[in-house]
CSV table of C-alpha atoms in Angstrom, one decimal:
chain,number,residue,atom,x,y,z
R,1,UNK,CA,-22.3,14.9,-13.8
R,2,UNK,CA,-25.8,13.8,-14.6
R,3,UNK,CA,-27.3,11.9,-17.1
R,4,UNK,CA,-31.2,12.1,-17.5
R,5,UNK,CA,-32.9,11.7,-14.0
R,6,UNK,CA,-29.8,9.5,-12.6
R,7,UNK,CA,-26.7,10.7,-11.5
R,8,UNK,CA,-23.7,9.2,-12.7
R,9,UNK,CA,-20.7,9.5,-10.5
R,10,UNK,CA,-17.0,10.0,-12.4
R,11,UNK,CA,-13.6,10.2,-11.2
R,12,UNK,CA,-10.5,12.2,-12.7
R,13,UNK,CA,-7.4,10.3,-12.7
R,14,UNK,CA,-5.1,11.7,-15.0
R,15,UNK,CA,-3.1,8.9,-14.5
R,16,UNK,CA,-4.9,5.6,-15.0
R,17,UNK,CA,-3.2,4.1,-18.3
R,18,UNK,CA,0.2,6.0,-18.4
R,19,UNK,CA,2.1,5.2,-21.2
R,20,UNK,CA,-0.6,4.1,-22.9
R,21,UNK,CA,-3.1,5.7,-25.9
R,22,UNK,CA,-6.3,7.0,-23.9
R,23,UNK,CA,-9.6,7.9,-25.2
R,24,UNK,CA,-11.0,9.8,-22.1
R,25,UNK,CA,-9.4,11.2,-18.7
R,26,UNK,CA,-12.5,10.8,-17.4
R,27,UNK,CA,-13.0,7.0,-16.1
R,28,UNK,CA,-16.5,5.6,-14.7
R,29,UNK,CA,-15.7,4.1,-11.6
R,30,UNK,CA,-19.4,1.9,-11.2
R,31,UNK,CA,-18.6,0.5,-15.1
R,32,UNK,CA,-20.3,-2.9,-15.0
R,33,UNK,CA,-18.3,-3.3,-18.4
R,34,UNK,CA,-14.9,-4.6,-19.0
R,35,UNK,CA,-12.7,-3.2,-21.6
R,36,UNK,CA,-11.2,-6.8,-21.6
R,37,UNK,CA,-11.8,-9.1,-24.5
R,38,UNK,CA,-13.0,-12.5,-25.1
R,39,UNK,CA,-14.1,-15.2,-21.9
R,40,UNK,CA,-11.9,-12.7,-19.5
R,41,UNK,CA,-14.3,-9.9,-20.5
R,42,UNK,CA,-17.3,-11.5,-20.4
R,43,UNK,CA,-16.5,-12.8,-16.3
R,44,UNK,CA,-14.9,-9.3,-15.6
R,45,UNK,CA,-18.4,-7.6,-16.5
R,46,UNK,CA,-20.0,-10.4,-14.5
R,47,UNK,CA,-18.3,-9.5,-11.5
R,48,UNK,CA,-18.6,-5.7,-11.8
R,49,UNK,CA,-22.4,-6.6,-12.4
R,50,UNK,CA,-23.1,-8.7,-9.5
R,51,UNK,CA,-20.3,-7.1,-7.2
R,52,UNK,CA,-21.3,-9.2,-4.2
R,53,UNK,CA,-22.0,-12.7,-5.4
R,54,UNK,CA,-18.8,-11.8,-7.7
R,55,UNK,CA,-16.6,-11.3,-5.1
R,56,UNK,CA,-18.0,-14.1,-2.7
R,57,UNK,CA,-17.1,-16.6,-5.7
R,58,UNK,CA,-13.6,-14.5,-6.9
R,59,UNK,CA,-12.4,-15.4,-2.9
R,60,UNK,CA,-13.0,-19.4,-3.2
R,61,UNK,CA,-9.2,-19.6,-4.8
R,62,UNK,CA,-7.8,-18.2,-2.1
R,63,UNK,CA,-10.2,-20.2,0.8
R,64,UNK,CA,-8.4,-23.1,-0.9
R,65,UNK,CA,-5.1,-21.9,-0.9
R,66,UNK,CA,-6.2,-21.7,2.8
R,67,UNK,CA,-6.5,-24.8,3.6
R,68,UNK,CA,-3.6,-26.4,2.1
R,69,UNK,CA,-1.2,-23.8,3.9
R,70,UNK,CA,-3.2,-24.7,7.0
R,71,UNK,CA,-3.4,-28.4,6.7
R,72,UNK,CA,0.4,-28.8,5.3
R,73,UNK,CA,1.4,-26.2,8.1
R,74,UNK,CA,-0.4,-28.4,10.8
R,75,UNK,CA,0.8,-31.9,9.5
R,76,UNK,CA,4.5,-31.8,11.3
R,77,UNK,CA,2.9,-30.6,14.6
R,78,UNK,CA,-0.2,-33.2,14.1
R,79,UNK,CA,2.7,-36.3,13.6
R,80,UNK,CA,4.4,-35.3,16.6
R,81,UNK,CA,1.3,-35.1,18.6
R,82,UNK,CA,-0.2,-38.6,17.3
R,83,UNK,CA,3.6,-40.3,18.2
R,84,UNK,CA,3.4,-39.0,21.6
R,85,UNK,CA,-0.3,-40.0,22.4
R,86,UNK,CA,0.6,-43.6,21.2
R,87,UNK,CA,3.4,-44.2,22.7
R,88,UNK,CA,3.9,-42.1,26.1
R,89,UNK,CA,3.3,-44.1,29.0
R,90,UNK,CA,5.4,-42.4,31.7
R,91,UNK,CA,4.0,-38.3,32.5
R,92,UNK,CA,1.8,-39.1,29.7
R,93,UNK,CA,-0.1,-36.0,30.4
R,94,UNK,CA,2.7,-33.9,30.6
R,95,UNK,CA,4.8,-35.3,27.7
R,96,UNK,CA,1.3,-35.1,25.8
R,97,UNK,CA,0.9,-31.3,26.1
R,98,UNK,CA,4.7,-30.6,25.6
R,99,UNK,CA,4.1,-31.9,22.2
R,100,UNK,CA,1.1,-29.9,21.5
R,101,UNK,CA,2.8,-27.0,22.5
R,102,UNK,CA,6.1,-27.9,20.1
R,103,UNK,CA,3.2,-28.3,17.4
R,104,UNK,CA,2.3,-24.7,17.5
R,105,UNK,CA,6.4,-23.8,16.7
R,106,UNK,CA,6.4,-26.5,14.0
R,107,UNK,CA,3.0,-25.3,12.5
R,108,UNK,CA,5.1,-21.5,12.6
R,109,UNK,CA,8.2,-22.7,11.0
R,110,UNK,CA,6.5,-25.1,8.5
R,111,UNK,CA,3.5,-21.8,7.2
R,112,UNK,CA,7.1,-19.5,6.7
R,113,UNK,CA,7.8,-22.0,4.1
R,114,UNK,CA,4.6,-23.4,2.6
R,115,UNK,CA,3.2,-19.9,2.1
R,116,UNK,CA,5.6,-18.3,-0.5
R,117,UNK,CA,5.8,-21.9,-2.1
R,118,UNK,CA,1.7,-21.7,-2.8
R,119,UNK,CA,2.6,-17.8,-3.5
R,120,UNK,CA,5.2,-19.1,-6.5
R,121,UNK,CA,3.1,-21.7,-8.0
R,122,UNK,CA,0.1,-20.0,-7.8
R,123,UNK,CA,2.0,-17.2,-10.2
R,124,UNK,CA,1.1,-14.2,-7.8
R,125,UNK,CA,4.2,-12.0,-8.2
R,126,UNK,CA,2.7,-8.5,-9.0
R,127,UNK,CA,2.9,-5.7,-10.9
R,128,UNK,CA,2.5,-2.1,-11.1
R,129,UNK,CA,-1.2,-1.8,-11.8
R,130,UNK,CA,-4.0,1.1,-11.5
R,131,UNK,CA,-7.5,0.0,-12.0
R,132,UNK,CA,-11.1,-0.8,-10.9
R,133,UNK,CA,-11.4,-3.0,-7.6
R,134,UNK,CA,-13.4,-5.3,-9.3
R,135,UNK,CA,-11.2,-5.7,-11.9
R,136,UNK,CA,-9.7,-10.0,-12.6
R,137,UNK,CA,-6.3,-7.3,-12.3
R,138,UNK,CA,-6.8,-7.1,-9.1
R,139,UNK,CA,-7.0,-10.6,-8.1
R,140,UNK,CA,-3.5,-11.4,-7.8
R,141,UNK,CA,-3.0,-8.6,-5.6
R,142,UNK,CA,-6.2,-9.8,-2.9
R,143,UNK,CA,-4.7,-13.5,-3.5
R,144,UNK,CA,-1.0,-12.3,-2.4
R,145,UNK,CA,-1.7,-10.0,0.8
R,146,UNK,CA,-4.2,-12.7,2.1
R,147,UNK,CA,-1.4,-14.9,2.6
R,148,UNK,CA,1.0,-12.9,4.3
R,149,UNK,CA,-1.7,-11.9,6.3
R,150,UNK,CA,-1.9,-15.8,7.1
R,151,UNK,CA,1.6,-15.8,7.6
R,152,UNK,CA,1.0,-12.4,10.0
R,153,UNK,CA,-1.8,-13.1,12.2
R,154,UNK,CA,-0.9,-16.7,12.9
R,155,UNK,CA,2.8,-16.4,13.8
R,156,UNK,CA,5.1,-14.0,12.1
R,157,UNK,CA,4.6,-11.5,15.5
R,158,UNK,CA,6.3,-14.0,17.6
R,159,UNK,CA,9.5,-14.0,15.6
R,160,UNK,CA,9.6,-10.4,14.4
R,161,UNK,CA,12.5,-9.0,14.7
R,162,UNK,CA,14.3,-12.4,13.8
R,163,UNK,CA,16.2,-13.8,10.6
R,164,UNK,CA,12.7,-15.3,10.2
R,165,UNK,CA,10.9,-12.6,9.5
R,166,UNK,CA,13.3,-11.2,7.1
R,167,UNK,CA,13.9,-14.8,5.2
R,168,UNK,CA,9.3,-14.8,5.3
R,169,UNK,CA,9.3,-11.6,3.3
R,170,UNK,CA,12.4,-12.0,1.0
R,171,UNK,CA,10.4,-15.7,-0.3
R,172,UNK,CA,7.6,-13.6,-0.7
R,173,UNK,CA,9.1,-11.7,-3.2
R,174,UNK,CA,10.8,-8.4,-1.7
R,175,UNK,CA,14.0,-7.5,-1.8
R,176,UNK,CA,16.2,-6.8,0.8
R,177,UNK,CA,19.8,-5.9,1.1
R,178,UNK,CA,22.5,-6.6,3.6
R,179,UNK,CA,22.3,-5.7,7.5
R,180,UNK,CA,18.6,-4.9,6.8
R,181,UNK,CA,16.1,-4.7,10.0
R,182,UNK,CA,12.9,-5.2,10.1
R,183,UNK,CA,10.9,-4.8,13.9
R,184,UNK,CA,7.4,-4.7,11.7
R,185,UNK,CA,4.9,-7.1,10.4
R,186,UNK,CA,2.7,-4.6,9.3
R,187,UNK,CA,3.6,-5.4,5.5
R,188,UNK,CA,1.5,-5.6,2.3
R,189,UNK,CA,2.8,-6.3,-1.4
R,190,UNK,CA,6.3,-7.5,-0.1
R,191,UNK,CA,7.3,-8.4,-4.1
R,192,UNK,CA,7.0,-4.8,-4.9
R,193,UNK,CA,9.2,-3.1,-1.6
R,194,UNK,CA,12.4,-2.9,-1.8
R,195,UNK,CA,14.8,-3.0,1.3
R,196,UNK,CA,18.5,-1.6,0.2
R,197,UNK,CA,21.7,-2.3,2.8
R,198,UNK,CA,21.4,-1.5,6.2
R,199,UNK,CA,17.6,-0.7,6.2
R,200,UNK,CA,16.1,0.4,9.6
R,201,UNK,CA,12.3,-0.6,9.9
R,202,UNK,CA,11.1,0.4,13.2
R,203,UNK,CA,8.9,-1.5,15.7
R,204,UNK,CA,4.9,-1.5,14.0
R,205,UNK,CA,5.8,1.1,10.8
R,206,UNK,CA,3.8,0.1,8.4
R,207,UNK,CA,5.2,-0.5,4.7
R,208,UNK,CA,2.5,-1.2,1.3
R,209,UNK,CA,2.9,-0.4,-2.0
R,210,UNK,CA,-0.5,0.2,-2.7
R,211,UNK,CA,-3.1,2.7,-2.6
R,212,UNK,CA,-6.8,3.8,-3.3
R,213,UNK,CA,-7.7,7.0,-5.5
R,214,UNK,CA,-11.1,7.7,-6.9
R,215,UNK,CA,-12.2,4.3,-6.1
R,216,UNK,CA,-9.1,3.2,-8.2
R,217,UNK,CA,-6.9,0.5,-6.7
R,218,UNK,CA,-3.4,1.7,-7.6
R,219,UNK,CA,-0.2,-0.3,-7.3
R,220,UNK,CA,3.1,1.0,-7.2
R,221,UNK,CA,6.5,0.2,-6.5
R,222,UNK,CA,8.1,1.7,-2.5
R,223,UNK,CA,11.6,1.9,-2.3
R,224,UNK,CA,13.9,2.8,0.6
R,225,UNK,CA,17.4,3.3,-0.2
R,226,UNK,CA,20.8,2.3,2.0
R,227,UNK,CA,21.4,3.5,5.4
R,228,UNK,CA,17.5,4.5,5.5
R,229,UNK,CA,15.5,4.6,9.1
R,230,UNK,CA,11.8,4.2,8.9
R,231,UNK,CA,11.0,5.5,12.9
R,232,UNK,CA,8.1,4.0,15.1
R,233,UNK,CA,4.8,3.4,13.6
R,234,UNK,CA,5.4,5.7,10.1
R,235,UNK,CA,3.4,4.8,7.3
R,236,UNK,CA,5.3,4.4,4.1
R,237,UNK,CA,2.6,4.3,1.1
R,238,UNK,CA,2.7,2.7,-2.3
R,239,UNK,CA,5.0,5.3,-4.8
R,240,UNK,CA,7.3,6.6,-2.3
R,241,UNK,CA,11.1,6.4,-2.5
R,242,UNK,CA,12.9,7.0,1.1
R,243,UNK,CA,16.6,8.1,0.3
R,244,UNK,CA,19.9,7.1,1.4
R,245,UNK,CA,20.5,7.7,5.0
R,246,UNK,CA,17.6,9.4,5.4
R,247,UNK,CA,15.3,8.9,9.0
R,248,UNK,CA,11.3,9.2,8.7
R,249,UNK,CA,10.0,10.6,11.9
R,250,UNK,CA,8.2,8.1,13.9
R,251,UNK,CA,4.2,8.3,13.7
R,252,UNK,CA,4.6,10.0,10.4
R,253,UNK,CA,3.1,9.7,6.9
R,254,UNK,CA,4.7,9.5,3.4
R,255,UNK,CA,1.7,10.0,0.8
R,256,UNK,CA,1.9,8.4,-2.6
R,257,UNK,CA,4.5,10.4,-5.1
R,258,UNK,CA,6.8,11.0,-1.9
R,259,UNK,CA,10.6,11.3,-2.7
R,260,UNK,CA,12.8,12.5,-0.2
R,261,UNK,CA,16.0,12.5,0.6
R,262,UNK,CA,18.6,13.2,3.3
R,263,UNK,CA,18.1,17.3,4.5
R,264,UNK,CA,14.5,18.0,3.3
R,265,UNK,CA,11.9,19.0,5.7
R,266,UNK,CA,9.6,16.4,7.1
R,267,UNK,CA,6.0,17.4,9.1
């Protein structure tokens, strides 16, 4: 679609604002508008404007949110390490690396805990959602992966599959039934997947309950019923329901919209 010299790029998504009375089905995805009102609209068209700068400024919450995790994480491990300096005489050496090395598992145990508290008080339980990237809806959603990937990259592998792991995910907001197993840390949006009795989540399958359309960021529910087998490094996309009992092929790929159940053909 153009518009005088300068081409104006548009998206069709029929379904941006379900359930809700739209103008248009077409939706500019470059607005440097907001349809939000007052002091939210005026910083939402800031940020669409200056999309760089925006974002760079949109992140500094979450650089905060950082460094208290960190520094509250490190603090047990840091004690332990100060005790042992000042007071080992005997192996000193020795004694003085054991207790940098029982640091690292108290900094692990202590950033399971500190991260979903930050993630409660910080008010970042999310919800369904379809909109713009730079939209202030999106926030939440960048502010709540980037601390389980915190979580993630800084310890979680080391005790996946564990009770840890499992007890990580359910404070961070997903729910998970009885017997449930999961061998995976590749997880994004835990507070909108849901884990029903007796779950099998196979080594590095990656679960999210998100996805991009039309340079839309949509967010929506995934759901895998009891007795459900998710095999060896499937991806299981945002919108997808996995029914009782049924096994995903390992390597495989659920799209958004998927539901299957037990007997229907998989690729």
């Amino acid at each position: 679609m153009k518009k005088g010299n300068k081409e104006k790029f548009e998206e069709d998504i029929p379904h941006i604002g379900e359930g809700a009375k739209k103008k248009s089905s077409r939706v500019d995805v470059h607005a440097t508008t907001s349809d939000l009102k007052g002091i939210k609209g005026f910083i939402e068209g800031l940020f669409r404007k200056f999309k760089g700068p925006g974002f760079a400024l949109a992140m500094l919450p979450i650089a905060m949110a950082y460094i208290v995790c960190l520094g509250l994480a490190i603090l047990p491990g840091y004690l332990l390490v100060e005790y042992t300096w000042n007071n080992a005489s005997i192996l000193r050496p020795l004694l003085i690396s054991l207790s940098i090395g029982c640091s690292y598992l108290l900094y692990g145990i202590s950033i399971i805990f500190v991260v979903p508290f930050l993630n409660k008080i910080m008010f970042l339980k999310l919800r369904p959602w379809r909109g713009g990237w730079f939209s202030l809806q999106s926030l939440p959603w960048y502010y709540h992966n980037a601390l389980v990937q915190l979580v993630r990259y800084t310890f979680l592998d080391l005790v996946t599959p564990t009770p840890l792991n499992v007890l990580f995910f359910k404070m961070m907001g997903m729910k998970i039934g009885k017997g449930v197993m999961i061998n995976t840390t590749n997880i994004s949006d835990p507070c909108l997947i849901t884990l029903e009795d007796n779950v099998t989540i196979g080594g590095s399958a990656t679960l999210f309950a998100h996805y991009a359309q039309g340079g839309y960021l949509v967010i929506a529910p995934t759901i895998i019923r009891k007795g459900a087998t998710i095999g060896l490094k499937a991806s299981i996309m945002g919108d997808v329901v996995v029914g009782e009992k049924v096994t995903v092929k390992p390597h495989s790929i659920l799209l958004p919209k998927t539901r299957i159940n037990k007997g229907d053909k998989q690729e």
